[in-house]
Coordinates of C-alpha atoms in Angstrom, one line a residue:
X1 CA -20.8 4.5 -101.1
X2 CA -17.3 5.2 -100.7
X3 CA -17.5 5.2 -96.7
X4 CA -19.3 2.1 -97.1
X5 CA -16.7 -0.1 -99.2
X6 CA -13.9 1.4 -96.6
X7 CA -16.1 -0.8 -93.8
X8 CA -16.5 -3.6 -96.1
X9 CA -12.7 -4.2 -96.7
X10 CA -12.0 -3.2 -92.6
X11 CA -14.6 -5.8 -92.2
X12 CA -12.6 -8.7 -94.0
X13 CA -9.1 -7.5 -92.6
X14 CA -10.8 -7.7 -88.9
X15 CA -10.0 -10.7 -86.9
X16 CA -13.3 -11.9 -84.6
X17 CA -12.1 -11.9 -81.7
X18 CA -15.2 -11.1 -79.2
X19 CA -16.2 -11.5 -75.8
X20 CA -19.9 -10.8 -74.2
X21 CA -21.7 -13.8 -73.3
X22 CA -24.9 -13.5 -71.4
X23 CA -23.3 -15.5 -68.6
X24 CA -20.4 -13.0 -68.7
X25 CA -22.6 -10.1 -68.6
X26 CA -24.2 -11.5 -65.5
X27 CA -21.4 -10.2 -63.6
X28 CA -21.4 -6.3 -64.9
X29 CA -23.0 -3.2 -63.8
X30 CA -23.8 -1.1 -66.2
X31 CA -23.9 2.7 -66.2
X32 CA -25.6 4.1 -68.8
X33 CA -24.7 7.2 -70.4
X34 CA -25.5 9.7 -73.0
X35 CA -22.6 10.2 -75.4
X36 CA -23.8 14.0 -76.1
X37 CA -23.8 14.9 -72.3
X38 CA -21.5 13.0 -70.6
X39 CA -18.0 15.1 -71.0
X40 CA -17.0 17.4 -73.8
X41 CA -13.0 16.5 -73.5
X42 CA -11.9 19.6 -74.1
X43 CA -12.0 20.8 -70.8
X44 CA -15.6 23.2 -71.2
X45 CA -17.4 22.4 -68.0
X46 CA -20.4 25.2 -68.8
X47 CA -23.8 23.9 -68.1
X48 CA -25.6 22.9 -71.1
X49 CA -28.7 24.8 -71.3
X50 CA -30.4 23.8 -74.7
X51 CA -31.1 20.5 -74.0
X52 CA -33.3 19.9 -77.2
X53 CA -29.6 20.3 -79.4
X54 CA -26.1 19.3 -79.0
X55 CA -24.3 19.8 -75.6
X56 CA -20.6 18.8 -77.0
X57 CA -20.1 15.5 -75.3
X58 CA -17.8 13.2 -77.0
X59 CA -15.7 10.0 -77.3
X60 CA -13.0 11.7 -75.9
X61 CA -14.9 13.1 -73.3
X62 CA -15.7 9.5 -71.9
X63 CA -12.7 8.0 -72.3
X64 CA -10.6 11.0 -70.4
X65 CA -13.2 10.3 -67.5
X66 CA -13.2 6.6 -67.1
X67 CA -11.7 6.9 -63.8
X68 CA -15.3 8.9 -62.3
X69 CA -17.3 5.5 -63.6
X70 CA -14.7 2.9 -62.6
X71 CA -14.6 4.5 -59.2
X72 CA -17.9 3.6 -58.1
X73 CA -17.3 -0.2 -59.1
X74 CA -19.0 0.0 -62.6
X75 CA -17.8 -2.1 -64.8
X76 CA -19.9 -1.3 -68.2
X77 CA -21.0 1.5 -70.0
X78 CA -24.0 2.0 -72.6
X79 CA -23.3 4.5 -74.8
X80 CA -25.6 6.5 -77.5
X81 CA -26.0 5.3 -81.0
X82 CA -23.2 5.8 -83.4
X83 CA -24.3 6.3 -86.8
X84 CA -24.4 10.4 -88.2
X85 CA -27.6 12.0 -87.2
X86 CA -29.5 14.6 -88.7
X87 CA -29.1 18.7 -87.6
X88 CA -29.6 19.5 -83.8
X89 CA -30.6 15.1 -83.1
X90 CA -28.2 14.6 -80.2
X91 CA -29.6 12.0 -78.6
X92 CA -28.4 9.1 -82.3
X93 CA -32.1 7.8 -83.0
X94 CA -31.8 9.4 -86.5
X95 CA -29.3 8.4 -88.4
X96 CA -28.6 10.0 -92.0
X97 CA -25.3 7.5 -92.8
X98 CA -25.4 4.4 -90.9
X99 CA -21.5 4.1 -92.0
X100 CA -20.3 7.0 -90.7
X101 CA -20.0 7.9 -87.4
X102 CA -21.7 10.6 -85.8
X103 CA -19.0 13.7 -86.0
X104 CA -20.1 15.9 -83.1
X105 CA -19.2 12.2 -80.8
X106 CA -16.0 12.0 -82.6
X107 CA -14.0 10.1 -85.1
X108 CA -13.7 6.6 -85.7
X109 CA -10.0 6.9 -84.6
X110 CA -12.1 8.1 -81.6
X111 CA -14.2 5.6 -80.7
X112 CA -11.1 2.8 -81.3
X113 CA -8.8 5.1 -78.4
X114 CA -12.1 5.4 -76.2
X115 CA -13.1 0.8 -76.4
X116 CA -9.2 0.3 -75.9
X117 CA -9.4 2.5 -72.8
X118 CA -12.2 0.8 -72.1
X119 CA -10.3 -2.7 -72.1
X120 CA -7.4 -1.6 -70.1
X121 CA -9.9 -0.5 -67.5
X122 CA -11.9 -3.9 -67.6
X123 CA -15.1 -1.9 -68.5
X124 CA -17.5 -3.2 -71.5
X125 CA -18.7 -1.0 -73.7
X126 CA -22.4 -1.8 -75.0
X127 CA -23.8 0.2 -78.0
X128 CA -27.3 1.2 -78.7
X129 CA -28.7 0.3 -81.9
X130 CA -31.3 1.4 -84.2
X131 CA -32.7 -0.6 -86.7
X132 CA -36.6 0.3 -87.1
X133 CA -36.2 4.1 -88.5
X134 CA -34.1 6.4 -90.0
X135 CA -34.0 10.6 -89.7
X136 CA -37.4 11.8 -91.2
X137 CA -36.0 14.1 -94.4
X138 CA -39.4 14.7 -95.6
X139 CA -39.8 11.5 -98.1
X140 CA -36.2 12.6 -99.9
X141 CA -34.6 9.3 -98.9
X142 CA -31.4 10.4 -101.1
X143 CA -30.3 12.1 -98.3
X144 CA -30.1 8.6 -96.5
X145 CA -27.1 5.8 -96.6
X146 CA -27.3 3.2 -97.5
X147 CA -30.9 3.3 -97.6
X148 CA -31.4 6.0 -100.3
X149 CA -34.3 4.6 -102.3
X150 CA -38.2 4.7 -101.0
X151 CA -38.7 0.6 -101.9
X152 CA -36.5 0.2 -98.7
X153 CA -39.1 1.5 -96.3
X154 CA -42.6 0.5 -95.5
X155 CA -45.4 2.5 -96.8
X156 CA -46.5 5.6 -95.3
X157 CA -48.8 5.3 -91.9
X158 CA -48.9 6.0 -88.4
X159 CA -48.9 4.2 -85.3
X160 CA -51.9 5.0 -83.1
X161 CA -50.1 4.9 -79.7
X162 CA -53.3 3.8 -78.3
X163 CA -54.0 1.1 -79.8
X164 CA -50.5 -0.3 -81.3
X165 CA -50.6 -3.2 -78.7
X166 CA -53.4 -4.6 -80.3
X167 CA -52.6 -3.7 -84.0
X168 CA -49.8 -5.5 -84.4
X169 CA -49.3 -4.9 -87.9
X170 CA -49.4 -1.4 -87.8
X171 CA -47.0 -1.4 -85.0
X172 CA -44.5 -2.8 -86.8
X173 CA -44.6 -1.5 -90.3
X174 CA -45.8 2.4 -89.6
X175 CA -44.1 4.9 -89.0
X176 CA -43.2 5.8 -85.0
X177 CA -42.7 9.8 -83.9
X178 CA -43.3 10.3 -88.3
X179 CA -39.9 8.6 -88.6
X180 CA -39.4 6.5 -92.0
X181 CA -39.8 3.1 -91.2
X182 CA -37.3 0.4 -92.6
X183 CA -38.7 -2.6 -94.6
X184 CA -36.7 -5.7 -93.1
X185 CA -38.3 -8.1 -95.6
X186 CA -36.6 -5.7 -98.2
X187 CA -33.1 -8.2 -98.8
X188 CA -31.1 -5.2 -99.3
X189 CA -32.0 -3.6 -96.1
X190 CA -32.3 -6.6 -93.8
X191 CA -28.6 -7.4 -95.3
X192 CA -27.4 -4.5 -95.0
X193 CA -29.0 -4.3 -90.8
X194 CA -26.9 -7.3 -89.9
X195 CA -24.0 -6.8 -91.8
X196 CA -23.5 -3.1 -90.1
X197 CA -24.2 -4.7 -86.7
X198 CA -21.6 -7.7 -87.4
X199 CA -19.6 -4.7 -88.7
X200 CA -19.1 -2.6 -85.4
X201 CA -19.1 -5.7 -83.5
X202 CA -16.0 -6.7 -85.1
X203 CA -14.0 -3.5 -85.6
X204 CA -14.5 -1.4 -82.5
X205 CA -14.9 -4.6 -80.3
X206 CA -18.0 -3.7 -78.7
X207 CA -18.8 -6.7 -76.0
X208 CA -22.6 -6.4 -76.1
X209 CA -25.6 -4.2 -77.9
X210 CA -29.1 -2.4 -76.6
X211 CA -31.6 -3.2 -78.9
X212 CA -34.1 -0.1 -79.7
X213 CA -37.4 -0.1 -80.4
X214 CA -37.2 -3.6 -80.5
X215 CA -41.5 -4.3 -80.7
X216 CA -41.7 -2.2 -84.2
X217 CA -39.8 -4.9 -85.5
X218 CA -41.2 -8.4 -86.7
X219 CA -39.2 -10.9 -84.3
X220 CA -37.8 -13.1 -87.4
X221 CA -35.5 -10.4 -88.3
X222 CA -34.2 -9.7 -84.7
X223 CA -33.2 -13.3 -84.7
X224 CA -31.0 -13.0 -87.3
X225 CA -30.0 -9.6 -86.1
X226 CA -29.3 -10.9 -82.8
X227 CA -26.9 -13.5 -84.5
X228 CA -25.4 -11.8 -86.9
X229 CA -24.5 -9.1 -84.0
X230 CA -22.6 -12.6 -82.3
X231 CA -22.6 -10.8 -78.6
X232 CA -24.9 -10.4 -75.7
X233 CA -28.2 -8.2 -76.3
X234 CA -30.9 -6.6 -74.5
X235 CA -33.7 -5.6 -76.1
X236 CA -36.4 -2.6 -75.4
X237 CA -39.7 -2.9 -75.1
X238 CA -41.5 -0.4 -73.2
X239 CA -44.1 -2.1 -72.0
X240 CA -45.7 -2.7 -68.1
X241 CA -46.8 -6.7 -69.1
X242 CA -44.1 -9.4 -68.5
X243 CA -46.1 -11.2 -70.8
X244 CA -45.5 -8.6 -74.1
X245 CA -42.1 -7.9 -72.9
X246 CA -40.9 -11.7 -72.7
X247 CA -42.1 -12.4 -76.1
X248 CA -39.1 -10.9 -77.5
X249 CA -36.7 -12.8 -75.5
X250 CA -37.1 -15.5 -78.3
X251 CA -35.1 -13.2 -80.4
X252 CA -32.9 -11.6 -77.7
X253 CA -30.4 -12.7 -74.6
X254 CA -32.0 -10.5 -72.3
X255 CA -34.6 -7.7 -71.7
X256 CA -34.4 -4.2 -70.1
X257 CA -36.7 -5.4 -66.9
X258 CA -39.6 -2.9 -67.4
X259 CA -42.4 -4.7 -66.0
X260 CA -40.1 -5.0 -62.7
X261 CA -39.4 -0.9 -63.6
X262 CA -43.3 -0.1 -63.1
X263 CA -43.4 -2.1 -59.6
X264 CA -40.5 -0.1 -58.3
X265 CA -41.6 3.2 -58.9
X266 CA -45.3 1.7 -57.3
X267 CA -43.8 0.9 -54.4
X268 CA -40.8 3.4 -53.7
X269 CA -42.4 6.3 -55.5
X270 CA -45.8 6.0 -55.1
X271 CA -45.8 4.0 -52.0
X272 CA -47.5 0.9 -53.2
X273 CA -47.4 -1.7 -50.4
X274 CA -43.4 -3.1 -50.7
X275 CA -45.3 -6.4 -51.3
X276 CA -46.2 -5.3 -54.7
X277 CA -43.1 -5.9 -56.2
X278 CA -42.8 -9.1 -54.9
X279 CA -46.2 -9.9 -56.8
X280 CA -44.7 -8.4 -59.5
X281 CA -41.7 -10.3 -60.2
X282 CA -43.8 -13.3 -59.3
X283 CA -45.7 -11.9 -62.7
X284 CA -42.2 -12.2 -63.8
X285 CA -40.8 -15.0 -63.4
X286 CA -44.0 -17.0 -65.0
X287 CA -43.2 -15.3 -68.3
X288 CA -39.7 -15.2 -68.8
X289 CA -37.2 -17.9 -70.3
X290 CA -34.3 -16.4 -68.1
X291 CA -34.8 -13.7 -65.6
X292 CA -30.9 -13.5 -64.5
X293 CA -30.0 -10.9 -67.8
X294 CA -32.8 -8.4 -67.7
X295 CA -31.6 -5.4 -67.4
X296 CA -32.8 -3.6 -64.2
X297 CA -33.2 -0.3 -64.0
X298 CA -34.8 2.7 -61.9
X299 CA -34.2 5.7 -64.4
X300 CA -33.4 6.1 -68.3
X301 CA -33.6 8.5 -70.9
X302 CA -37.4 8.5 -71.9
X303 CA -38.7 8.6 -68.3
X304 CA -39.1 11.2 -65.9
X305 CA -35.9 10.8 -63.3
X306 CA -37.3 9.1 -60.2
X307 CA -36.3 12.5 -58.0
X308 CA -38.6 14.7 -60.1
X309 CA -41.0 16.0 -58.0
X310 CA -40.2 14.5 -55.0
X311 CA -36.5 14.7 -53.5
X312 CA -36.7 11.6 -51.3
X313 CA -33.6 10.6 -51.1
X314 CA -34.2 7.8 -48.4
X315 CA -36.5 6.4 -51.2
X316 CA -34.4 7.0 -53.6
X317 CA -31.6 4.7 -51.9
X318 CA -34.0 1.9 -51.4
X319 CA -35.3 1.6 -55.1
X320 CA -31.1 2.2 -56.1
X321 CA -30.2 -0.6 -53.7
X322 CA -33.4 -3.1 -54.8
X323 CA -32.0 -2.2 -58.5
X324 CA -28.2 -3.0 -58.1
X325 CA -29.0 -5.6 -54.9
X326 CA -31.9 -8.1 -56.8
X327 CA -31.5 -10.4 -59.9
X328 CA -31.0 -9.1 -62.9
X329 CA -28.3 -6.8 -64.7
X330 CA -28.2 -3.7 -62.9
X331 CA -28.3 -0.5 -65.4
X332 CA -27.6 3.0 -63.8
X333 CA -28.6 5.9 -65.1
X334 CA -25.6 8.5 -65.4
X335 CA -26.6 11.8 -62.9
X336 CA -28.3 9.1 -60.3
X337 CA -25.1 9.6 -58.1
X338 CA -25.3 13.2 -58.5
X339 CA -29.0 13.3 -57.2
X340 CA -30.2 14.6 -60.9
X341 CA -33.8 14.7 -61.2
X342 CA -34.8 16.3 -64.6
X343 CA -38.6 15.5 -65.9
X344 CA -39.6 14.7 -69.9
X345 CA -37.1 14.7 -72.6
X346 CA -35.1 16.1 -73.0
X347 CA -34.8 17.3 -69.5
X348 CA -33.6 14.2 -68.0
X349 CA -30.6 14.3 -70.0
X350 CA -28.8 17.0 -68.3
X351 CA -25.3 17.7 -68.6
X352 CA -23.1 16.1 -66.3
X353 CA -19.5 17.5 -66.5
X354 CA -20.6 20.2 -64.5
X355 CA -21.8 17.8 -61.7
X356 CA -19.2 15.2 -61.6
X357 CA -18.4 15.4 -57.5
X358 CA -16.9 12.3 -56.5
X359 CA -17.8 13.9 -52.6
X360 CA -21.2 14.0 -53.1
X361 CA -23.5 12.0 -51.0
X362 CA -25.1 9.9 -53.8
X363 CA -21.6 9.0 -55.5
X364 CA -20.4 7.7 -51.8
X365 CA -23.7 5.7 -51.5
X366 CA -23.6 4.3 -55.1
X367 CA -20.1 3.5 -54.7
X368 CA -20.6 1.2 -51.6
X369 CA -23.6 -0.7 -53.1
X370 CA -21.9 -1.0 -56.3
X371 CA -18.6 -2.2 -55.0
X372 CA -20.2 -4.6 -52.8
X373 CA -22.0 -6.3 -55.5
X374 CA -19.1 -7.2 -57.2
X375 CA -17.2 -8.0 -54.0
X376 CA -19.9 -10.3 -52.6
X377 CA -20.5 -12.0 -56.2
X378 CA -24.0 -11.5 -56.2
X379 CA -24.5 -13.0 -59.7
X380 CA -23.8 -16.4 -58.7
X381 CA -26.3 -16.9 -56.3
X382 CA -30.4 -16.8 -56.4
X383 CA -32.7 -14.8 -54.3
X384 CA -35.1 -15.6 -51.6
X385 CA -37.8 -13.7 -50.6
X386 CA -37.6 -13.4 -46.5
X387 CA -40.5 -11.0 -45.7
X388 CA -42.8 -9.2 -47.9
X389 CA -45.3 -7.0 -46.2
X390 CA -46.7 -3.1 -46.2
X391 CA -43.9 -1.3 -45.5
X392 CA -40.7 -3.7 -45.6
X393 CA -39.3 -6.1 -47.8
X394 CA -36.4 -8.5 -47.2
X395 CA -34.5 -11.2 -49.3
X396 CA -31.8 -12.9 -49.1
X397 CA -28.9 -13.8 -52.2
X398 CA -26.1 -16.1 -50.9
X399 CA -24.8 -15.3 -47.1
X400 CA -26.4 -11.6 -47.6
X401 CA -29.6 -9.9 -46.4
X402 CA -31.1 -7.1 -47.6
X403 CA -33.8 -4.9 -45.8
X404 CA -35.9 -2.1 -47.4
X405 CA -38.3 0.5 -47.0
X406 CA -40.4 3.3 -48.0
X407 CA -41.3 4.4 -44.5
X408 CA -39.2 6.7 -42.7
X409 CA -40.8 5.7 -39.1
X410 CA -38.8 3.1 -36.8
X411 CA -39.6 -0.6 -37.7
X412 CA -39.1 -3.8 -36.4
X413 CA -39.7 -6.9 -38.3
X414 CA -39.0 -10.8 -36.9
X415 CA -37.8 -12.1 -40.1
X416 CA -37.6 -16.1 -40.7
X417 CA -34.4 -16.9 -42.8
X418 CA -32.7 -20.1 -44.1
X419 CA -30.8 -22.2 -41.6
X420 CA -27.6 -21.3 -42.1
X421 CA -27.7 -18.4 -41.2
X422 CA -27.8 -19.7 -37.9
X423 CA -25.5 -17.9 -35.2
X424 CA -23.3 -15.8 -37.9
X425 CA -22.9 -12.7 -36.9
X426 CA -23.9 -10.0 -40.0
X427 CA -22.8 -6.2 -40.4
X428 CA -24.8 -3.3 -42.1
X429 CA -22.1 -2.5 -44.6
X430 CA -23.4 1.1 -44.1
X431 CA -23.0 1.4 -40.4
X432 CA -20.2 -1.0 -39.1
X433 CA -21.8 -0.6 -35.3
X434 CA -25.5 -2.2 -36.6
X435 CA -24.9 -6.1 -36.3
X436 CA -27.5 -8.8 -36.0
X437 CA -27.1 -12.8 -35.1
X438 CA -30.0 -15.0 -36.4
X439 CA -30.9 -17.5 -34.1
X440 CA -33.3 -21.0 -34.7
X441 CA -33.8 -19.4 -38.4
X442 CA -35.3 -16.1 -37.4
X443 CA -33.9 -12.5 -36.9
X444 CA -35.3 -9.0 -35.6
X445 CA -34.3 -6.4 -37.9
X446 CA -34.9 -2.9 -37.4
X447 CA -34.9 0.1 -40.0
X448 CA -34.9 3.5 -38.7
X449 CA -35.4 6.7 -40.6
X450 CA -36.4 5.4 -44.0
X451 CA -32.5 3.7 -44.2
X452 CA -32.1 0.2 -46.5
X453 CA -30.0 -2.1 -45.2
X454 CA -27.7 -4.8 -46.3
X455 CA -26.0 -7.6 -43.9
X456 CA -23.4 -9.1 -44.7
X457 CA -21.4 -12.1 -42.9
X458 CA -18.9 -11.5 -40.8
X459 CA -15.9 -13.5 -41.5
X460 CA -14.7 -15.9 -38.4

């Protein structure tokens, strides 16, 4: 209770003073990270073998190694819940004190030094949040703050995870994984859930928040959550239909893109005609308010890495370049530009301070697509889709052209494209020597090898 008056009275003395509009957040990249494995900050750089506990990462850990992210051209991090957890629970999905912050990340003092790094870097810091469950302590809920009393969760049941897309109600007031579930019509708790997220919002500064578990919550309370919070969000729902997913953008800015998710690893992993994800976001764009702030993405923390199994890593390229290329807020994995490719939890959430070569193949590729995002402004301008066939896909944003793959033979495709690009010369920005010049609104372009490509104009 104490801990929780303290963040009362920093909450009044605070001034608002936030930034993170979804128009803003249009033009970051995000690299998502796991607090527990990113860097330990004190110089340990063992591998972390016991994945299933605590590895040692911290806030100080991130914030010593900015420079490794900023590098590449990211300019946004998602980090791991904040809030104390129970025992060996890494990953922050279980909190014990909502108020205090985890102490194997760090203290608050922490945190404060690692956002103001943050700043001075121009990087955004976005926070994951939990608001549907707390740490399961067996039904002894005085082991929980500030929800220490059983009237402030729902009854007990369980969520049959075959049927909770069609049993609404028990989707959102059971219990997911056996976790106790949070009553939101309770006033206390739903208070308490928006004045915590206002809270962190204010004090730390955070620019923008990733909503978890977002569908076993009833959407009136994740409207007031999302205003209360007052900054950009994304929620999560982990679901394949556009049309489940883009129901919950009536309560949030954006949505992490996993409809768009399932037709990348179709097409790039399981070699899907390259015309499916065109089909797909067509799906897509019926469904969705705004499709410019879903979060795209290629690999997280609950799915398989897209290299397990297979260690393409001319497909790999493609589906990276589609993700950070294409509309939509781009969301990188941390590992991707080390080539990681761990399977189920918790072994994709591998330790990376043992990994972190800024030589490696993958962090030179993701550094150049990255970069180039940012340099050519991608966020300003809308797609078009030039060709869309078996094994090649093309589309333009702005003056650029981007050409993809998921066949490693040689291929030639006659491409029609907008008028003006009309006799400009273009430049693979990964081989200086490859240049094209569309003529009458058509171009040959030719990928060899399983290579994507991106053109740009040539100034002049």
């Amino acid at each position: 209770m104490k801990l929780l008056c303290i963040f009362a009275i920093i909450l009044v003395l605070t001034p608002l003073v936030l930034t993170g509009t979804k128009e803003e957040w249009k033009k970051r990249t995000i690299y998502h990270l796991l607090t527990d494995r990113y860097d330990r900050g004190d110089g340990d750089n063992t591998t972390c073998k016991e994945l299933g506990k605590h590895c040692g990462g911290t806030f100080n850990g991130i914030k010593n190694n900015l420079k490794y992210i900023k590098n590449m051209g990211f300019d946004a991090i998602l980090i791991s819940p904040i809030p104390k957890n129970q025992g060996d629970d890494y990953h922050g999905y279980s909190f014990v004190d909502m108020y205090q912050i985890n102490p194997h990340f760090g203290t608050t003092a922490d945190l404060k030094a690692l956002v103001a790094e943050c700043k001075k870097e121009d990087i955004w810091v976005m926070i994951d949040v939990v608001a549907n469950h707390v740490a399961n302590t067996k039904e002894d809920f005085t082991k929980i703050m500030p929800f220490n009393k059983p009237k402030h969760y729902h009854k007990v049941c369980h969520i049959d995870p075959n049927r909770m897309w069609e049993e609404r109600d028990k989707r959102e007031n059971c219990r997911l994984n056996n976790m106790p579930d949070l009553n939101q019509t309770d006033i206390f708790v739903q208070t308490e859930l928006k004045r915590w997220v206002k809270g962190i919002v204010e004090i730390y500064g955070f620019e923008g928040i990733r909503v978890s578990a977002a569908p076993y919550v009833p959407l009136a309370f994740w409207k007031e959550y999302a205003q209360a919070a007052g900054v950009f969000q994304l929620g999560d729902v982990a679901h394949e239909n556009p049309k489940i997913v883009a129901e919950y953008q009536q309560a949030f800015d954006g949505m992490v893109n996993y409809p768009l998710y399932h037709g990348i690893q179709k097409v790039f992993k399981e070699n899907s005609h390259m015309s499916t994800l065109k089909a797909v976001f067509d799906g897509i764009k019926k469904e969705f308010k705004d499709t410019t702030v879903l979060g795209t993405f290629l690999d997280n923390h609950d799915k398989r890495r897209f290299l397990h199994g297979d260690p393409d890593i001319k497909k790999f390229k493609n589906a990276l370049t589609f993700v950070l290329m294409f509309e939509g807020i781009p969301i990188i994995y941390y590992g991707s530009e080390q080539g990681f490719n761990g399977g189920d939890d918790p072994q994709n959430r591998e330790s990376l301070w043992d990994r972190r070569n800024k030589s490696s193949e993958m962090y030179q590729f993701m550094t150049k697509v990255v970069s180039f995002r940012k340099k050519a402004k991608l966020w300003q301008y809308s797609f078009e889709w030039l060709s869309a066939d078996e094994d090649v896909l093309v589309f333009s944003r702005g003056n650029v052209i981007v050409a993809l793959t998921n066949n490693k033979g040689t291929i030639s495709k006659q491409v029609t494209v907008p008028p003006f690009f009309n006799m400009q010369l273009m430049r693979n920005v990964f081989n200086k020597d490859d240049v094209i010049r569309p003529l009458y609104e058509s171009v040959d372009i030719v990928l060899t090898g399983g290579d994507p490509k991106i053109y740009e104009m040539i100034p002049g």
